[in-house]
Tab-separated table of C-alpha atoms and ligand atoms in Angstrom:
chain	number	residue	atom	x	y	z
G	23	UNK	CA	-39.308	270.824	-218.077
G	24	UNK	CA	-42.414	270.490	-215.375
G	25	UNK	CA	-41.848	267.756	-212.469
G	26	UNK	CA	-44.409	265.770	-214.586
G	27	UNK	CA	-43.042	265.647	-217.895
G	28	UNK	CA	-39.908	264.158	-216.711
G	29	UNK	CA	-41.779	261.768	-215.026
G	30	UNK	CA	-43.340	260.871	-218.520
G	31	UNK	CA	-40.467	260.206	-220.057
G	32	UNK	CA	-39.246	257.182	-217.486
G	33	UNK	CA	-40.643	253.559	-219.228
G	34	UNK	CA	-42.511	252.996	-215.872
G	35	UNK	CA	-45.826	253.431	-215.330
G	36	UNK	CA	-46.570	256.263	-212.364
G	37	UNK	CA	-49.387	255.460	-210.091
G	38	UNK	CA	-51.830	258.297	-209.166
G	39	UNK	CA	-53.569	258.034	-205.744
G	40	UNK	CA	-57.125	259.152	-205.351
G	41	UNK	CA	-58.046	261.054	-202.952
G	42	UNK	CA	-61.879	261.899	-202.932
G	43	UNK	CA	-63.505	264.300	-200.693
G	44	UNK	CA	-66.817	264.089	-201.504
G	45	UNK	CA	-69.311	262.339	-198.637
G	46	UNK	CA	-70.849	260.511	-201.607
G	47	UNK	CA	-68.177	259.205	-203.317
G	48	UNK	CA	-68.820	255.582	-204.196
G	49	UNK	CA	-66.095	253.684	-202.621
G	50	UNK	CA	-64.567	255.571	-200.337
G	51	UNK	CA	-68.298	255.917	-198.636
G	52	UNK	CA	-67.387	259.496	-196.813
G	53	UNK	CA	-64.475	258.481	-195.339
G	54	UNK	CA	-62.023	261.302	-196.248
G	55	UNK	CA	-64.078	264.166	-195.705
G	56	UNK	CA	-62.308	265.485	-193.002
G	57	UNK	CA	-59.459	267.586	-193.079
G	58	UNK	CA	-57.381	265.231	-190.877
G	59	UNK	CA	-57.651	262.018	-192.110
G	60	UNK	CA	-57.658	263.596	-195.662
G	61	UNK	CA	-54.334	264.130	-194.716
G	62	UNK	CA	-53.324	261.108	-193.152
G	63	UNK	CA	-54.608	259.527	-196.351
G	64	UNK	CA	-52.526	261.886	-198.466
G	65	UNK	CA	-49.447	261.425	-196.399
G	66	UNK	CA	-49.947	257.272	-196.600
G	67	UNK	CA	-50.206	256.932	-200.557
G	68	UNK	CA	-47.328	259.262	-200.859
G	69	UNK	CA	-45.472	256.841	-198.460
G	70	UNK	CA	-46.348	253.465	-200.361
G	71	UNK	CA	-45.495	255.253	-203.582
G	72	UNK	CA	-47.962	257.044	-205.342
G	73	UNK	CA	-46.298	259.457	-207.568
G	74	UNK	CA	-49.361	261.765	-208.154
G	75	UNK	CA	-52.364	262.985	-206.247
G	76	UNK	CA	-55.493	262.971	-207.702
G	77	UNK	CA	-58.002	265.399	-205.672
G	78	UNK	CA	-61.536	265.143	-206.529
G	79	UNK	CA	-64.334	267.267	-205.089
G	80	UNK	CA	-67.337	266.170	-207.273
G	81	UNK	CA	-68.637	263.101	-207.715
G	82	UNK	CA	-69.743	261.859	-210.855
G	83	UNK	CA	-71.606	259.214	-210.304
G	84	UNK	CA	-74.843	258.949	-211.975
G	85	UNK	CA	-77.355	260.695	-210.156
G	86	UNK	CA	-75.183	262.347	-207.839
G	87	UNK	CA	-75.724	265.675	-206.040
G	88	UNK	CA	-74.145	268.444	-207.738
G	89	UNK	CA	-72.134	270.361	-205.297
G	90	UNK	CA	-71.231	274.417	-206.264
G	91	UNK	CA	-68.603	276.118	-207.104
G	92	UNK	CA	-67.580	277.278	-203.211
G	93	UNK	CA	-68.467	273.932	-201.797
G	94	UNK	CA	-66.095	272.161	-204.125
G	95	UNK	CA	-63.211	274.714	-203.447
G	96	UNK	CA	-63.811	274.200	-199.603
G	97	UNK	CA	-63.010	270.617	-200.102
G	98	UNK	CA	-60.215	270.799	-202.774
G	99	UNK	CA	-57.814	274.116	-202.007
G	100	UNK	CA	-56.529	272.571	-198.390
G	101	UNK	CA	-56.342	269.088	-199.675
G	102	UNK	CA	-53.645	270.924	-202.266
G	103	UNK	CA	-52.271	272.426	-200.279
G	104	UNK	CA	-51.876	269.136	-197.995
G	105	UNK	CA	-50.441	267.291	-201.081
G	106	UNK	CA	-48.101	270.303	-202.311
G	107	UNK	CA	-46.649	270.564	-199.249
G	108	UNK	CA	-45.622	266.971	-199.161
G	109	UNK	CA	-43.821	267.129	-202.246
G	110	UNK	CA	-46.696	265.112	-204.498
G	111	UNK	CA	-47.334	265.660	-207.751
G	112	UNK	CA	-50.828	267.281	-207.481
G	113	UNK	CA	-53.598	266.379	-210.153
G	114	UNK	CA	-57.521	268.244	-209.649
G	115	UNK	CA	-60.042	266.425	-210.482
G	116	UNK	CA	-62.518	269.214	-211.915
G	117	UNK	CA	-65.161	270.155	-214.651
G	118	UNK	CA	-65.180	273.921	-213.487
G	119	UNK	CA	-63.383	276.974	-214.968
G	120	UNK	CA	-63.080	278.581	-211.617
G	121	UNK	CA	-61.982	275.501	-209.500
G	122	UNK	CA	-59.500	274.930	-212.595
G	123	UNK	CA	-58.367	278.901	-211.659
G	124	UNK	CA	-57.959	278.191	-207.612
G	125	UNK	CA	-56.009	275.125	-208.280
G	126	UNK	CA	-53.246	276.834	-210.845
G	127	UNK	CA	-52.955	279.480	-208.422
G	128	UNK	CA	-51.714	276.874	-206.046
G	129	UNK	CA	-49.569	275.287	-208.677
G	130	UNK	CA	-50.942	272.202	-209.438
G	131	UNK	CA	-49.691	269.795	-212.543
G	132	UNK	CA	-52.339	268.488	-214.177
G	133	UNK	CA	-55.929	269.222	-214.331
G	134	UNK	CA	-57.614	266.083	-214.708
G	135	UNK	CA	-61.203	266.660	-215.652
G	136	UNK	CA	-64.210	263.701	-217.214
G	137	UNK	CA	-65.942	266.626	-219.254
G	138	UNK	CA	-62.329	267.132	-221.081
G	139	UNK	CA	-62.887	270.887	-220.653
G	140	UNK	CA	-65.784	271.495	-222.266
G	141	UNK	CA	-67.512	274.043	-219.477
G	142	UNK	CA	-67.681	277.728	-220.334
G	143	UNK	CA	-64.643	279.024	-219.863
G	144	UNK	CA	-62.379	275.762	-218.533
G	145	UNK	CA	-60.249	275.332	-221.810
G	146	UNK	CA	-59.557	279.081	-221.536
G	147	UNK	CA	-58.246	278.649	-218.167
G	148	UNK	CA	-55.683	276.192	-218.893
G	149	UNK	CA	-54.649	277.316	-221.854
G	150	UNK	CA	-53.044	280.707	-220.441
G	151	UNK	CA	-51.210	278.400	-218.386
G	152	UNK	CA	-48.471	275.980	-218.971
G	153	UNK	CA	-50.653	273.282	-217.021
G	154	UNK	CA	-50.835	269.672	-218.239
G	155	UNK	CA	-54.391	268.592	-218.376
G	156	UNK	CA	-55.923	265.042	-218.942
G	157	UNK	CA	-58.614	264.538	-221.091
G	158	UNK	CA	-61.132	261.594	-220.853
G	159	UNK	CA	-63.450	260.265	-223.349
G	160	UNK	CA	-67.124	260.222	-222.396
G	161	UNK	CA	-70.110	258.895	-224.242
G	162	UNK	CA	-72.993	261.355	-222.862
G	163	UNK	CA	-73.732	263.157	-219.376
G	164	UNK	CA	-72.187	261.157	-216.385
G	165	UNK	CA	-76.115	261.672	-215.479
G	166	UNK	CA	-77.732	258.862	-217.889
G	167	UNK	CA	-74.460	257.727	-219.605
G	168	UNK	CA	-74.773	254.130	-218.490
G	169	UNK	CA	-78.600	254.173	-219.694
G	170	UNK	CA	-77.727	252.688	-223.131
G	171	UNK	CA	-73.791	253.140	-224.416
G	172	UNK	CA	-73.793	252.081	-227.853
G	173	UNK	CA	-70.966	252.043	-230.424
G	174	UNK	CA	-70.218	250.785	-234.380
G	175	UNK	CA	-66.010	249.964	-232.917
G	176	UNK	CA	-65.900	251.167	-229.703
G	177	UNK	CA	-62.143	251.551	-229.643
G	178	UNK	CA	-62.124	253.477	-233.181
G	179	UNK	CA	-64.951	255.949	-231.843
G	180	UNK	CA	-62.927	256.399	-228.568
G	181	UNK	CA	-59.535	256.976	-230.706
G	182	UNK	CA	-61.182	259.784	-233.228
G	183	UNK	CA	-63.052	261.356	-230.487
G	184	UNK	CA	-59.820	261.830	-228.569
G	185	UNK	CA	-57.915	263.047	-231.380
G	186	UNK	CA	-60.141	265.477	-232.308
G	187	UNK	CA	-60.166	267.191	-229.109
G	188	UNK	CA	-56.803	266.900	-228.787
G	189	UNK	CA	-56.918	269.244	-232.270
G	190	UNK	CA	-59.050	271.703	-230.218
G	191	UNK	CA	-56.899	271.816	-227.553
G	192	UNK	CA	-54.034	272.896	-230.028
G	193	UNK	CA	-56.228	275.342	-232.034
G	194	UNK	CA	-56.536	276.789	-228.536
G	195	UNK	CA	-52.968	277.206	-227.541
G	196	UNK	CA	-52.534	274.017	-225.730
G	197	UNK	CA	-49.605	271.745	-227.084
G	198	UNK	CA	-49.672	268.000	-227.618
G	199	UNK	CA	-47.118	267.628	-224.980
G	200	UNK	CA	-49.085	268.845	-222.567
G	201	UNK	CA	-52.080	266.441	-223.082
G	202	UNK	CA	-52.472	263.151	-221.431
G	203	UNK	CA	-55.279	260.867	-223.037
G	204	UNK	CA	-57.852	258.350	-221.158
G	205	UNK	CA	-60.340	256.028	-222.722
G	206	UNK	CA	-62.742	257.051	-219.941
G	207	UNK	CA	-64.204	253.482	-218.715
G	208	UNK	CA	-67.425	253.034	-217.269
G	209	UNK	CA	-68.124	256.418	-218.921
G	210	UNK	CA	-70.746	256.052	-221.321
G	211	UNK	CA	-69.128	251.847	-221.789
G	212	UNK	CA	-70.644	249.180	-221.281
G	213	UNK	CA	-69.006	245.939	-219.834
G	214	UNK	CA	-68.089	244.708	-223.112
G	215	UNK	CA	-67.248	248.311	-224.756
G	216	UNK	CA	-64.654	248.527	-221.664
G	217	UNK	CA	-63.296	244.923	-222.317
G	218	UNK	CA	-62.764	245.837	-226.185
G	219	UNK	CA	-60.757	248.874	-224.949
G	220	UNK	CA	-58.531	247.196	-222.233
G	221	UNK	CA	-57.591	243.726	-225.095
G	222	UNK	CA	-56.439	247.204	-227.748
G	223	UNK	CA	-54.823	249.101	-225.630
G	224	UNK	CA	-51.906	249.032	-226.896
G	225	UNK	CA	-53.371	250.580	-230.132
G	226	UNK	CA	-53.678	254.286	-228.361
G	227	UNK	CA	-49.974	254.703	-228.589
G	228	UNK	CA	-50.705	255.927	-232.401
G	229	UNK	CA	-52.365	258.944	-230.894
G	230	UNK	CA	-48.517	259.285	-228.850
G	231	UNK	CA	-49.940	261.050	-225.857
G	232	UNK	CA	-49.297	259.822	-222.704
G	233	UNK	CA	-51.849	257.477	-221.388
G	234	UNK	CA	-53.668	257.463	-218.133
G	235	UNK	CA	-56.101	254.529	-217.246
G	236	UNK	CA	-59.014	254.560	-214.689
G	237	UNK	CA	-60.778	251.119	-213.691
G	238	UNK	CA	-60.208	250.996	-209.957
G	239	UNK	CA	-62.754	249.607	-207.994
G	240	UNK	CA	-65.073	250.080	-211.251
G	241	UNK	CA	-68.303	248.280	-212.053
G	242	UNK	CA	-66.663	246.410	-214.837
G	243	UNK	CA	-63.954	245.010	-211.716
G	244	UNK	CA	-67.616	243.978	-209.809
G	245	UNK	CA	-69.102	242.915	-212.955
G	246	UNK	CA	-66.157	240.300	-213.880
G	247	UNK	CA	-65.836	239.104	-210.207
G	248	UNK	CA	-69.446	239.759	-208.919
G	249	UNK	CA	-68.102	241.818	-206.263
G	250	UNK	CA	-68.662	244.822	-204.099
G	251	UNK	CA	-66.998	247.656	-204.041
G	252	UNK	CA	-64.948	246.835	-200.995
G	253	UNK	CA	-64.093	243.270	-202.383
G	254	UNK	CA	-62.806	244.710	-206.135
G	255	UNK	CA	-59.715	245.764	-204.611
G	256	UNK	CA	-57.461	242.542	-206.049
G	257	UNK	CA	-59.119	242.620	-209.148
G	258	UNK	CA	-58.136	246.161	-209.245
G	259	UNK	CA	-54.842	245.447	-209.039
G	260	UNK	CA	-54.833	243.149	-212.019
G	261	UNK	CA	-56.664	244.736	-214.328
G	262	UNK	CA	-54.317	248.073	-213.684
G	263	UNK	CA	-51.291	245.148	-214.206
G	264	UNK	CA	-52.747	244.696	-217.395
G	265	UNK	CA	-53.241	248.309	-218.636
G	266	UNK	CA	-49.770	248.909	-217.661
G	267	UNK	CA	-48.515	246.438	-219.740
G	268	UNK	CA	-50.093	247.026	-222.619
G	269	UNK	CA	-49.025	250.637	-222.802
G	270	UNK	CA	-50.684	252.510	-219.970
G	271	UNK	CA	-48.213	255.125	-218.472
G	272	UNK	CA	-50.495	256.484	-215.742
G	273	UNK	CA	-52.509	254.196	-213.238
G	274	UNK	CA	-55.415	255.772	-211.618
G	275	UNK	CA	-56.294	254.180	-208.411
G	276	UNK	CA	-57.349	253.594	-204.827
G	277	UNK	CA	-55.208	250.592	-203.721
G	278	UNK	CA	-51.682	252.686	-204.092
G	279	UNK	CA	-49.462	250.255	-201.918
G	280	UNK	CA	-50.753	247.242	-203.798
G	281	UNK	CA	-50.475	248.709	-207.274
G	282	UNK	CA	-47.367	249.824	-206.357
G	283	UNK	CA	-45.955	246.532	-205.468
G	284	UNK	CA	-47.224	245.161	-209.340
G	285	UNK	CA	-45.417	247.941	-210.941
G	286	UNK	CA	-42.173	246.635	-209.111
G	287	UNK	CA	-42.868	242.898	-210.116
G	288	UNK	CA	-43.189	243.595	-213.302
G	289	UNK	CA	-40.715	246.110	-213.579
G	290	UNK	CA	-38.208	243.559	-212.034
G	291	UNK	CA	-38.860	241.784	-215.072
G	292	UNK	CA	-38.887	244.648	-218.133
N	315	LIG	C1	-68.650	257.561	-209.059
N	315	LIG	C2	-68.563	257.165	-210.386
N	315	LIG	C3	-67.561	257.988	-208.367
N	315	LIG	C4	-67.366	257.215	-211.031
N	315	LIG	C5	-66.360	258.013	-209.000
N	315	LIG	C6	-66.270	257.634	-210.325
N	315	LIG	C7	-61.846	258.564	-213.863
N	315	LIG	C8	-61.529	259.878	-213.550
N	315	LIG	C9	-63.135	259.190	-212.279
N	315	LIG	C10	-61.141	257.911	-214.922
N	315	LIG	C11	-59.924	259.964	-215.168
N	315	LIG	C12	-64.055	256.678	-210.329
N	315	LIG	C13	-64.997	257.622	-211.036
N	315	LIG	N1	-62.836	258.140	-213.054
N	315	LIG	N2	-60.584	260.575	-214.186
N	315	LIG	N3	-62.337	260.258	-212.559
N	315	LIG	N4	-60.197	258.669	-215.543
N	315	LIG	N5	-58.987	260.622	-215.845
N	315	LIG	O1	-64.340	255.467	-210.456
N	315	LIG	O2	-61.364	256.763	-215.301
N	315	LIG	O3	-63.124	257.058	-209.646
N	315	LIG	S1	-64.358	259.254	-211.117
């Protein structure tokens, strides 16, 4: 069994670390694009307790630039590397088939990507590999997809959207116990779509795939508080509190040490 699947199978919740290494990425404003502190940053979330590493080279916010296929393997491979050699769990964040390629080659666990694998060629990729990959629900291009979200149940839609990839994924290969599920929010959501989706949580566990939840620093955090980026961090923290105990099994976020320190509270207490 992979590193990561035993990990699964503890009752707590793991916390994945992101690392982004794009100049534009939204909150981390260009501060880790630099080999060095990349890997200072690395190094620290491993040390307060982050479990996985997610490594992004692409940013999807809407209207960002689109960066190619080199450029995003520049910034990725040596962060990989970086986290690989300090033991981490390594996730790649990734819409490409040939990024996905690089990134197996250097062993990674999980492929982590917003477009749930729908570029030519990326479902391919990790299927001839024993890889898990997350897959994220979306409503639209990350381009326009805040433009107008609209749903009949937003949690239903999310649910039958996600299982019916998840059928893909095993008509290509790919078995359920290699999937990881994620609502997506602030994909395609608005404020009260993500809301609906955080109070029925718990209801994904029908779908029994392991669930990974994203809403770090998010819009819907700023929205709630009316905060900046910088000041969402607390909020952050809470809201992940929340996923995790409604059935969330992976935490996606920036504060590591902080989430970290919830998971143990509330552990204390399971
Ligand atoms: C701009 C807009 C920059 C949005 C970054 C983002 C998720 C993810 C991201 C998520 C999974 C962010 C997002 N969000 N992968 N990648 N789930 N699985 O806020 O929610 O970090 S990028």
């Amino acid at each position: 069994m992979s590193k990561l699947a035993k990990l699964l199978q503890r009752p707590e919740p793991l916390v994945m670390g992101i690392l982004n290494t794009t100049p534009d990425s939204f909150s981390d404003g260009g501060q880790f694009v630099d080999k060095a502190s990349a890997e200072a940053r690395v190094k620290s979330m491993i040390e307060a307790g982050a479990e996985i590493i997610d490594i992004g080279g692409e940013s999807t916010r809407p209207g960002a630039t689109e960066v190619s296929v080199q450029q995003e393997l520049d910034r990725v491979l040596p962060m990989i590397e970086c986290a690989k050699q300090n033991d981490a769990i390594v996730s790649v964040d990734t819409s490409k088939a040939e990024v996905m390629q690089e990134a197996l080659k250097l062993e990674v666990d999980l492929i982590n990507d917003v477009r749930s694998f729908t570029a030519p060629g990326a479902l391919k990729v990790v299927s001839s590999s024993d890889v898990h990959i997350c897959i994220m629900h979306m409503q639209g291009e990350p381009r326009t997809m805040q433009q107008n979200p609209q749903y009949d149940n937003v949690v239903t839609e999310v649910q039958e959207a996600l299982i019916k990839r998840i059928a893909e994924c095993e008509e290509k290969g790919i078995s359920k116990n290699r999937i990881i599920i994620d609502p997506g929010f602030g994909f395609g959501k608005t404020l009260e779509h993500n809301c609906q989706l955080m109070k029925q949580l718990e209801s994904f566990r029908i779908i029994d795939c392991p669930l990974l939840v994203g809403v770090s620093r998010k819009t819907m955090i700023g929205q709630i508080l009316d905060k900046d980026i910088a000041e969402r961090g607390l909020g952050s923290v809470v809201a992940a509190t929340y996923a995790a105990l409604n059935g969330a099994k992976i935490l996606r976020v920036h504060d590591v040490e902080e989430t970290v320190q919830a998971m143990r509270i509330i552990n204390a207490f399971q």
